Coordinates of C-alpha atoms and ligand atoms in Angstrom, one line a residue:
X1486 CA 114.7 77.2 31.8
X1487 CA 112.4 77.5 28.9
X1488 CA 112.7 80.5 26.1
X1489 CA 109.9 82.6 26.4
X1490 CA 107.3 82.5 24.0
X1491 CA 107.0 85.9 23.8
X1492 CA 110.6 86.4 21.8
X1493 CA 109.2 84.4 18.9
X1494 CA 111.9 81.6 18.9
X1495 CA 111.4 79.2 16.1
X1496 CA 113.7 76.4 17.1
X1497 CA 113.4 72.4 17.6
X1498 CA 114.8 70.8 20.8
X1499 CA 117.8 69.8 19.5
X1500 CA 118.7 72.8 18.5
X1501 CA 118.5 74.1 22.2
X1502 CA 120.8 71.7 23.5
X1503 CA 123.6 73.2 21.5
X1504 CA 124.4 76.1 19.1
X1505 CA 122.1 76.0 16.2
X1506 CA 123.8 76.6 12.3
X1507 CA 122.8 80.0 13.0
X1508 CA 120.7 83.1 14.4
X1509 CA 119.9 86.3 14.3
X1510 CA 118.6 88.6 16.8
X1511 CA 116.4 91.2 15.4
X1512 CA 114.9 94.6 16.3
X1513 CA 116.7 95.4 19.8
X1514 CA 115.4 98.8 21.1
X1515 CA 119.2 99.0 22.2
X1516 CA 121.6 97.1 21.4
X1517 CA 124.6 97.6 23.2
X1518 CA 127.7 96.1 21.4
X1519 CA 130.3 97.6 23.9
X1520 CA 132.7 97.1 20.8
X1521 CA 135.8 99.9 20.5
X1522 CA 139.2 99.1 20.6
X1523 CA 141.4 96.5 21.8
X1524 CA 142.3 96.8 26.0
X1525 CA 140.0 97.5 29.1
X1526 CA 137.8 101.2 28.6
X1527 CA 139.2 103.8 31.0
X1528 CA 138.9 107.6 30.9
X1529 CA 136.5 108.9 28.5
X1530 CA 135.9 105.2 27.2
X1531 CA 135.0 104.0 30.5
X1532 CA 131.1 104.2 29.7
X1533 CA 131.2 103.7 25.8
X1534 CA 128.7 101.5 25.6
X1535 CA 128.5 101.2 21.4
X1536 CA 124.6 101.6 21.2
X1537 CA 122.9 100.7 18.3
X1538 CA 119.4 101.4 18.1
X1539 CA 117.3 98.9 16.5
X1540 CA 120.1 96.4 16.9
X1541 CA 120.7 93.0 15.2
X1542 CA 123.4 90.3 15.3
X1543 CA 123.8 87.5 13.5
X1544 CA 125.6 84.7 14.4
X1545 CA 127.0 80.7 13.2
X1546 CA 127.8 78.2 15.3
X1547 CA 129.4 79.5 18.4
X1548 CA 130.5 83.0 16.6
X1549 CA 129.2 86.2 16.1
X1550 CA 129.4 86.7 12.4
X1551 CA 127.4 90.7 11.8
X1552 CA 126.2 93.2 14.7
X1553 CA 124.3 96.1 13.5
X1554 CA 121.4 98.2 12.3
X1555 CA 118.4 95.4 11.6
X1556 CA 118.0 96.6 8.2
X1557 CA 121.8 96.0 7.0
X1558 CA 122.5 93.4 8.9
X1559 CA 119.4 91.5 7.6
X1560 CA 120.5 92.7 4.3
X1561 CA 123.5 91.1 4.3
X1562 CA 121.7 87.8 6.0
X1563 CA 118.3 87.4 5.7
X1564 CA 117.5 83.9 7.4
X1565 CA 118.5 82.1 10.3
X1566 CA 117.9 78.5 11.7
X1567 CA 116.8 80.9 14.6
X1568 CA 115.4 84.0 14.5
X1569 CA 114.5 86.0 17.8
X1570 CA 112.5 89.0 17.4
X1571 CA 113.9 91.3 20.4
X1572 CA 111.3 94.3 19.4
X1573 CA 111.7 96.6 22.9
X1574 CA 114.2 94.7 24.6
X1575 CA 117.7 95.7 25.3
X1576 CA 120.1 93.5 24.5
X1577 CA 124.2 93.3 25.1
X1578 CA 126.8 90.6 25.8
X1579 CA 126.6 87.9 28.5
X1580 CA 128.0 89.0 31.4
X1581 CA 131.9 88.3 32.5
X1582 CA 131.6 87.5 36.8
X1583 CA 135.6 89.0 37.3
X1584 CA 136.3 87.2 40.3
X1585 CA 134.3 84.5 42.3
X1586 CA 135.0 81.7 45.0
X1587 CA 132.4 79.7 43.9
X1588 CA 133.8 75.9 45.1
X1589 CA 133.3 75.1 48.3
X1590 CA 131.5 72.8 50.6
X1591 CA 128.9 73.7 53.4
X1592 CA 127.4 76.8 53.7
X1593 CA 127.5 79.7 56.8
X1594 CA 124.7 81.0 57.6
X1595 CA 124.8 81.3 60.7
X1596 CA 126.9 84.0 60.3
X1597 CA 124.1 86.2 58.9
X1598 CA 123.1 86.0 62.9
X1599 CA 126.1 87.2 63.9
X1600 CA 125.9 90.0 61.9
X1601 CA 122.9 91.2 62.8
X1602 CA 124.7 91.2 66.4
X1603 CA 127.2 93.7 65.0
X1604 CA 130.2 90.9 64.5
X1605 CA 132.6 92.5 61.7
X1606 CA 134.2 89.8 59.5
X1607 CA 137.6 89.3 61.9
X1608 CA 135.6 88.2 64.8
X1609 CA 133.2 86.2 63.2
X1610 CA 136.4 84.5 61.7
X1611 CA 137.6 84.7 65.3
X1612 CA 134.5 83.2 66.6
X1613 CA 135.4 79.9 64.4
X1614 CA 133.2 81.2 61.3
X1615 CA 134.9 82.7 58.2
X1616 CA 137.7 81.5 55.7
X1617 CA 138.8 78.7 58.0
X1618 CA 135.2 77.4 58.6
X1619 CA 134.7 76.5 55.1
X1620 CA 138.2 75.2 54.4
X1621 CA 137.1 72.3 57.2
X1622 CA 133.9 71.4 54.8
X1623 CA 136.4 71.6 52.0
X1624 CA 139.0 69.4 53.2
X1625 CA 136.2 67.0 53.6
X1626 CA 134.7 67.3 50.6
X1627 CA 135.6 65.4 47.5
X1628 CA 136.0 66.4 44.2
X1629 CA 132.7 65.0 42.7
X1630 CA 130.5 66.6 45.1
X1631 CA 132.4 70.0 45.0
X1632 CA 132.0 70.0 41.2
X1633 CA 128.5 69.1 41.5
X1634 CA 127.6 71.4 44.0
X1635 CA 129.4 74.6 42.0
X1636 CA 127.8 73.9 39.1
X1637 CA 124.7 74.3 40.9
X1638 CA 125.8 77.4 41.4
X1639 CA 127.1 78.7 38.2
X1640 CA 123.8 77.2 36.4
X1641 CA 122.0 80.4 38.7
X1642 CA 124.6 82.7 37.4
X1643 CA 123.9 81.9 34.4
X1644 CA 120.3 82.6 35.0
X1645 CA 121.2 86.3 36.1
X1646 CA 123.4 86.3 32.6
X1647 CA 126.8 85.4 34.0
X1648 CA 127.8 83.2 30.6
X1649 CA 131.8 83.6 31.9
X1650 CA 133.2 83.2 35.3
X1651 CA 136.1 83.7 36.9
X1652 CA 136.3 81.0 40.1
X1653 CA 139.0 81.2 42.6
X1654 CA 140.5 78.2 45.1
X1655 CA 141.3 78.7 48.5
X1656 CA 139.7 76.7 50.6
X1657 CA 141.6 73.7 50.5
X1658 CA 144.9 75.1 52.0
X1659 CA 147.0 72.0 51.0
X1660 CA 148.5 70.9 47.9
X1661 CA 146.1 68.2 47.1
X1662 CA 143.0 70.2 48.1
X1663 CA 143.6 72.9 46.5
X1664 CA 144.3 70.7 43.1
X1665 CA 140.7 69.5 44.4
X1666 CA 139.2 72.1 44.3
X1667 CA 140.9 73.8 40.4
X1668 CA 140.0 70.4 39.1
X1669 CA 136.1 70.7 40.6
X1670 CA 136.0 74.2 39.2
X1671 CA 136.8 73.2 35.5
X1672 CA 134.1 70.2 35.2
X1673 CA 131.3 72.3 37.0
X1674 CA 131.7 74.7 34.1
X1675 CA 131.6 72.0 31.5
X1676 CA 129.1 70.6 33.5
X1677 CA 126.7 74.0 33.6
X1678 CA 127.7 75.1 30.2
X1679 CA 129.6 78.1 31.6
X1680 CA 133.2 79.0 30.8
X1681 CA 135.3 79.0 33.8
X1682 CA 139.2 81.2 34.7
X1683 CA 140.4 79.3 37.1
X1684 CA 142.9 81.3 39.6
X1685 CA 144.9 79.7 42.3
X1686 CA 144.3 81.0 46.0
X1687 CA 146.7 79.1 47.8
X1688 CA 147.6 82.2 49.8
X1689 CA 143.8 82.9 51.3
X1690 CA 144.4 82.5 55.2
X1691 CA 147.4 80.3 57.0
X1692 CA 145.8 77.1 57.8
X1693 CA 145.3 75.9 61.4
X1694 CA 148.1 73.5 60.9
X1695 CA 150.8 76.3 60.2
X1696 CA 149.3 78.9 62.9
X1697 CA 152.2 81.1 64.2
X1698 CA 154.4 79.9 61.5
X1699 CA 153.4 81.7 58.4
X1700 CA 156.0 82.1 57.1
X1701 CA 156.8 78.2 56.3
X1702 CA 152.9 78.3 54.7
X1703 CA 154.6 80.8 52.5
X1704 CA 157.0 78.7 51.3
X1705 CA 154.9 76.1 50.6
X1706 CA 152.3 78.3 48.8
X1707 CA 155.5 79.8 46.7
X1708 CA 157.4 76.4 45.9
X1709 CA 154.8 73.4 46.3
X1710 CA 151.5 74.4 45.3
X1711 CA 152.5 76.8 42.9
X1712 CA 154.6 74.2 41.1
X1713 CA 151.8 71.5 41.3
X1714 CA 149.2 74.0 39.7
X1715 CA 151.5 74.5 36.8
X1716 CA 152.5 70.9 36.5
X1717 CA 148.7 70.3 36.0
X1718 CA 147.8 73.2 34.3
X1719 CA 145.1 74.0 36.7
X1720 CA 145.0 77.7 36.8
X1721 CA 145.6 80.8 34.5
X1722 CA 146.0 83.3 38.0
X1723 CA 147.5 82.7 41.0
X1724 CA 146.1 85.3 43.6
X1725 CA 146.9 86.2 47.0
X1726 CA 144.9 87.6 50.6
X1727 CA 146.8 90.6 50.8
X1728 CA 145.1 92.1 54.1
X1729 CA 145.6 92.6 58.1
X1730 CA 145.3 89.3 59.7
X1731 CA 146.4 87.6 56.3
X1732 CA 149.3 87.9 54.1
X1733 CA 151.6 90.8 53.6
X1734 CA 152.9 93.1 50.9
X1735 CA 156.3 91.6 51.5
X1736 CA 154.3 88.2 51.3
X1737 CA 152.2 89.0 48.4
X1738 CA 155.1 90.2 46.0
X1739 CA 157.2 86.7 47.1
X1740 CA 154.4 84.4 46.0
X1741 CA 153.0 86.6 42.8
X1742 CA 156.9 87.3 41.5
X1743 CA 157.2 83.1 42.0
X1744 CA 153.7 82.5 40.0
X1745 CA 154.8 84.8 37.4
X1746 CA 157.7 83.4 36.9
X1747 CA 155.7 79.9 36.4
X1748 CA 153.3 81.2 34.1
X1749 CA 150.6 82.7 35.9
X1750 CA 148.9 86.5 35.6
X1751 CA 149.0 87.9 39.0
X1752 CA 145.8 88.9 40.7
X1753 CA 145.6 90.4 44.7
X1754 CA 142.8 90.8 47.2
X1755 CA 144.0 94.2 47.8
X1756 CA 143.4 96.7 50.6
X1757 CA 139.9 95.4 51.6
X1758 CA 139.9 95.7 55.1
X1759 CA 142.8 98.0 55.6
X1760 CA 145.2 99.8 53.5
X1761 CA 148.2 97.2 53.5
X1762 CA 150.0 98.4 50.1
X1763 CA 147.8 95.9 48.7
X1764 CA 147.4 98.0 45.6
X1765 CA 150.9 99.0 45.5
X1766 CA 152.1 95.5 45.3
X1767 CA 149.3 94.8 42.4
X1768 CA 151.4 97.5 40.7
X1769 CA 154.7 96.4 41.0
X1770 CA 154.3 92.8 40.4
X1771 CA 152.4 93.8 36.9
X1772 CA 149.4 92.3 38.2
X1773 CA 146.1 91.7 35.9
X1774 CA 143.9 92.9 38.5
X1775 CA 143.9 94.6 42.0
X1776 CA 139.8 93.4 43.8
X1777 CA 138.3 94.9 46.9
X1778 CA 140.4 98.2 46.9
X1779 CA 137.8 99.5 49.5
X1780 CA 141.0 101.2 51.5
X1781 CA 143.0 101.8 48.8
X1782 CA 145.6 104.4 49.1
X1783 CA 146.0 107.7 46.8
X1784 CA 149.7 106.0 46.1
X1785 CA 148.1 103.0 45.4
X1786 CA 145.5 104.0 43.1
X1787 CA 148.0 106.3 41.0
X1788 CA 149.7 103.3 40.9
X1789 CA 147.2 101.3 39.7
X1790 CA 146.6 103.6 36.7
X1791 CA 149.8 104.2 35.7
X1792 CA 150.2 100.5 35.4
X1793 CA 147.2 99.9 33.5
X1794 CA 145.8 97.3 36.5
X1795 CA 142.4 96.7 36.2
X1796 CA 140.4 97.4 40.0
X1797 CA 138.0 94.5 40.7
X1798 CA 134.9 96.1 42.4
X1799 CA 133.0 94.0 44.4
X1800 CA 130.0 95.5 46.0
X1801 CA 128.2 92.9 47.5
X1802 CA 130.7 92.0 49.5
X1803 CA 130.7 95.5 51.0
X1804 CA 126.7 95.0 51.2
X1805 CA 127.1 91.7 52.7
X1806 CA 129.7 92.4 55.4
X1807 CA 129.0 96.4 55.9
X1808 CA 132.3 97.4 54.8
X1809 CA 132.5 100.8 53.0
X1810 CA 132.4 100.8 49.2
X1811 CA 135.4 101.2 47.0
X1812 CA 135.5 104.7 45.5
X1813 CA 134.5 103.7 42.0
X1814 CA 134.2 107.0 40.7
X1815 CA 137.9 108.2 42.3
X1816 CA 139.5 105.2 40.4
X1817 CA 137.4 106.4 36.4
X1818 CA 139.0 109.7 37.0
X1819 CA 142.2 108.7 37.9
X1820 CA 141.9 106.6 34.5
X1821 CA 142.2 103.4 36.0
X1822 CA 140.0 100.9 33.8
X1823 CA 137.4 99.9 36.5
X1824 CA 135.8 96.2 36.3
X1825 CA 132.8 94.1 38.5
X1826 CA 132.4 90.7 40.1
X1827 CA 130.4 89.1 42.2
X1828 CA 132.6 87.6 44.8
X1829 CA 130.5 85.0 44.9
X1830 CA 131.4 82.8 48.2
X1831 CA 130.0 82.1 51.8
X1832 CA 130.0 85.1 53.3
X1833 CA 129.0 86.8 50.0
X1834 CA 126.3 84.2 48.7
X1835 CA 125.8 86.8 45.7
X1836 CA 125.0 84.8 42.2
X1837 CA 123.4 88.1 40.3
X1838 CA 125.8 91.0 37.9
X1839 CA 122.5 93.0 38.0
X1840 CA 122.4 93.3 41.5
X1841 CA 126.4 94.0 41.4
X1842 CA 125.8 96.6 38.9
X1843 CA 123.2 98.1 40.7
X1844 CA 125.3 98.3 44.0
X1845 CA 127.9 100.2 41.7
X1846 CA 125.9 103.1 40.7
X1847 CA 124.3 103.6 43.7
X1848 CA 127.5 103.1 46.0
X1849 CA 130.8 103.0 43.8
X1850 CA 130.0 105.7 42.0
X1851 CA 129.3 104.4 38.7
X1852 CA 127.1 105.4 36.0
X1853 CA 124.9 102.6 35.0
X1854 CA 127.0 102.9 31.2
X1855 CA 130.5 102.3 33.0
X1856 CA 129.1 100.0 35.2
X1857 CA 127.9 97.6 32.2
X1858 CA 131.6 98.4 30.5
X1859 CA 132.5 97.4 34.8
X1860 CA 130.6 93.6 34.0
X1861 CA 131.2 92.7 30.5
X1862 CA 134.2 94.0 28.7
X1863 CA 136.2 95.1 31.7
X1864 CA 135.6 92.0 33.6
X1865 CA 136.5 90.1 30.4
X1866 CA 140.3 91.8 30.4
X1867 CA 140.3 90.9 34.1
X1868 CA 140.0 87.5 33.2
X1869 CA 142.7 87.6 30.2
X1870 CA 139.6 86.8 28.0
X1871 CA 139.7 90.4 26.4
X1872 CA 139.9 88.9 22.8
X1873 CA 137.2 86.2 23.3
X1874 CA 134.2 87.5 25.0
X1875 CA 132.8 90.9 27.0
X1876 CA 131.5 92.6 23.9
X1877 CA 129.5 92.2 20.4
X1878 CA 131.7 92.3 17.7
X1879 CA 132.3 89.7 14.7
X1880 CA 134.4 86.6 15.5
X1881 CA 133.9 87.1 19.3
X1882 CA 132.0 84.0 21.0
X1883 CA 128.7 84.7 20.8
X1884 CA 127.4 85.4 24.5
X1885 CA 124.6 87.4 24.5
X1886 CA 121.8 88.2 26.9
X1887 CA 118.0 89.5 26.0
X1888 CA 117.1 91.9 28.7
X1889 CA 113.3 92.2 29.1
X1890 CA 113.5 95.9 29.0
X1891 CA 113.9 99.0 26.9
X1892 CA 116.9 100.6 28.1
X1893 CA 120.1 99.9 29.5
X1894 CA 119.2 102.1 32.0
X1895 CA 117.2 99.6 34.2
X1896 CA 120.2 98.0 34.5
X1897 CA 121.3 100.4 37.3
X1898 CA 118.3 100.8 38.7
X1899 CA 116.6 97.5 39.3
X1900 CA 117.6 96.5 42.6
X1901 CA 117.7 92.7 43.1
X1902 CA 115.3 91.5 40.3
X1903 CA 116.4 89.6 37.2
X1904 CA 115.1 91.4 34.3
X1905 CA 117.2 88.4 31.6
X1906 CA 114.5 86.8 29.0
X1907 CA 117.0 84.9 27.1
X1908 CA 120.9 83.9 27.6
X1909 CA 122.8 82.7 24.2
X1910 CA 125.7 80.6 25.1
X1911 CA 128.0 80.1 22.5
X1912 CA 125.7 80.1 20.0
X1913 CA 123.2 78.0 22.4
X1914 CA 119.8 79.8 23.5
X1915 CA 119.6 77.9 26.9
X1916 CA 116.4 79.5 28.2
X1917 CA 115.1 82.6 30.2
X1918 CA 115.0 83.7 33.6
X1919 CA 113.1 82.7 36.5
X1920 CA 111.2 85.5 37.5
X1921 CA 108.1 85.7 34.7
Ligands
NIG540 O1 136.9 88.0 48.7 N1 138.5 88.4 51.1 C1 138.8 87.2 51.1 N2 138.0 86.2 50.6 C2 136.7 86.3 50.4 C3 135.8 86.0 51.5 C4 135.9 84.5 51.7 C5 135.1 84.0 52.9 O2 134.8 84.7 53.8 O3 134.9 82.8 52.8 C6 136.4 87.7 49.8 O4 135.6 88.5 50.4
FE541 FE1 137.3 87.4 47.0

């Protein structure tokens, strides 16, 4: 990816290669620092998007030093090793990807087929496609190659302005794969220059070994692999497949109450392709984050706000495997703070937060302000990165993206395009987009 010329970027090569002293971005038609106060937005602050018009930012090393108006920002700092001119562009923080299962080996697209036949996601899975498919390729895969081949991936995330990303295990579905597979998710974020969450999955499906007993997989997930993770420090989440045909509630709360007790925040696939208390459980256990909530019940969702649990939306999923979409605009106005992901994984091969965002309004119910608060400073609480990244504000890393358009506005409306000139990673301008 090379910057465009069009942005004006005075810069030698090896500058590009990693953060330069410093840089200023000049002139945004809107910027949109999404700065406010500590915590995920809900309620009224669920689409405060901080818009400054004729934006600036200026930044040293990896660090955002100044965001605001061009003329007193520049008056405070006139030069820059770097200076990007970002006259009619909007521009706003990198984008946080809340919840991804981005290692795995093989693909399945074959499935797309099946589809089109009218197979729902239970009997493609029952057809010997799904969850278990890829855990076979997974097993097989080692951790070189499964590093390699996500970091592929996250380089074209990072494309669509995706500068954080959270990447889940789960298809290894034994202790040492599983470690595999955490282990390949940290060095394909060094190795695409993205920062990586990485959240334990143990409990995605019972694997074909422990079919009828799952129970004993249970324990193994609660005691074993959970242990293991900590031991190695692998993971910040642990997570759990709270669905029909997967785990339980009573499951669910057994392994989260275990990981929390080890260390871990508490995330759950909740409620996705039936109501199963997934949301419920998300509240007791304290969870950071309840995803899917596509069946989510009105307990559940009063649950979720009264416990401050951020709700995951993950619309391509619901594109991808014609489920309904989560009621996005039910869970703002019950004041639960509302954040996106892509869900990137085989059945959901979705590597874009525009095209996420763009599902939202037009299916969750989100305006396209909430939905940006959804993919940036939401996501970044969902992650436990709150502090770090998600918005523009001084001593925050400096992620930013250069959109190559003159409102935030497009954002909800272009469908499937990537309208990102310029992604800054941690200081680091590493390019523009692939489409002009
Ligand atoms: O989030 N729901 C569970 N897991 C993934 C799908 C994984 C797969 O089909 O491989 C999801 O949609
Ligand atoms: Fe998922």
């Amino acid at each position: 990816m090379k910057p465009s010329r069009a942005h004006k970027i005075r810069e030698t090569r090896e500058e590009r290669a990693s953060a330069p002293r410093s840089l200023l971005v000049v002139h945004a038609a809107e910027l949109i620092t999404l700065r406010g106060p500590p915590g995920p937005r809900r309620h009224e602050a669920a689409g405060d998007l901080g818009l400054v018009e004729d934006g600036a930012v200026y930044i040293e090393g990896e660090r955002i030093v100044d965001v605001g108006p061009t003329p007193d920002v520049l008056a405070r700092h006139p030069r820059a090793s770097v200076q990007i001119d970002a006259t009619g562009k909007t521009v706003l923080p990198g984008f946080v990807d809340g919840h991804t299962h981005a290692v795995f080996a093989g693909s399945r697209e074959q499935e797309v087929e099946w589809k089109a036949q009218g197979m729902d996601y239970r009997e493609i899975a029952a057809r010997g496609g799904g969850i278990l498919h890829t855990v076979q390729a997974t097993r097989n895969a080692d951790e070189e190659n499964l590093a390699r081949a996500a970091a592929h991936r996250l380089r074209s995330l990072l494309a669509f302005g995706t500068t954080t990303v959270e990447v889940k295990s789960g298809y290894g579905l034994r202790t040492p794969d599983e470690l595999k597979i955490l282990k390949a998710a940290a060095q394909a974020g060094r190795m695409a220059g993205v920062d990586v969450v990485p959240t334990f999955l143990g409990a995605h499906a019972v694997p074909p070994e422990f079919e009828g007993r799952p129970e004993a997989y249970v324990d193994l997930v609660a005691e074993e692999m959970i242990d293991a993770v900590a031991k190695e420090r692998l993971a910040a989440f642990c997570d759990v497949f709270v669905d029909e045909g997967y785990f339980t509630a009573d499951q669910g709360r057994r392994i989260l109450g275990r990981a929390k007790s080890a260390g871990f925040g508490a995330k759950i696939h909740a409620d996705e392709l039936a109501d199963t208390g997934g949301a419920s459980v998300a509240a007791e256990v304290g969870a950071v984050s309840a995803d899917h909530l596509l069946h989510a019940s009105p307990e559940g969702i009063e649950g979720l706000a009264r416990t401050g649990v951020i709700a995951v939306l993950l619309p391509a999923t619901s594109l991808a495997s014609r489920l309904p979409y989560a009621d996005g605009r039910r869970l703002v106005a019950a004041g639960v703070p509302v954040a996106l992901g892509t869900d990137f994984n085989p059945n959901t091969w979705c590597e874009s937060q525009q095209l996420t965002i763009a599902l939202a309004c037009h299916h969750n119910g989100l305006t396209p302000a909430q939905a940006i608060v959804a993919a940036t400073v939401n996501a970044a609480h969902a992650v436990g990165l709150g502090p770090a990244v998600g918005s523009l504000e001084r001593g925050k890393r400096a992620d930013l993206l250069v959109l190559d358009v003159p409102s935030y506005r497009h954002l909800g409306y272009r469908i499937g395009g990537n309208v990102v000139q310029v992604v800054i990673k941690r200081g680091a301008v590493r390019g523009s987009g692939p489409i002009r």
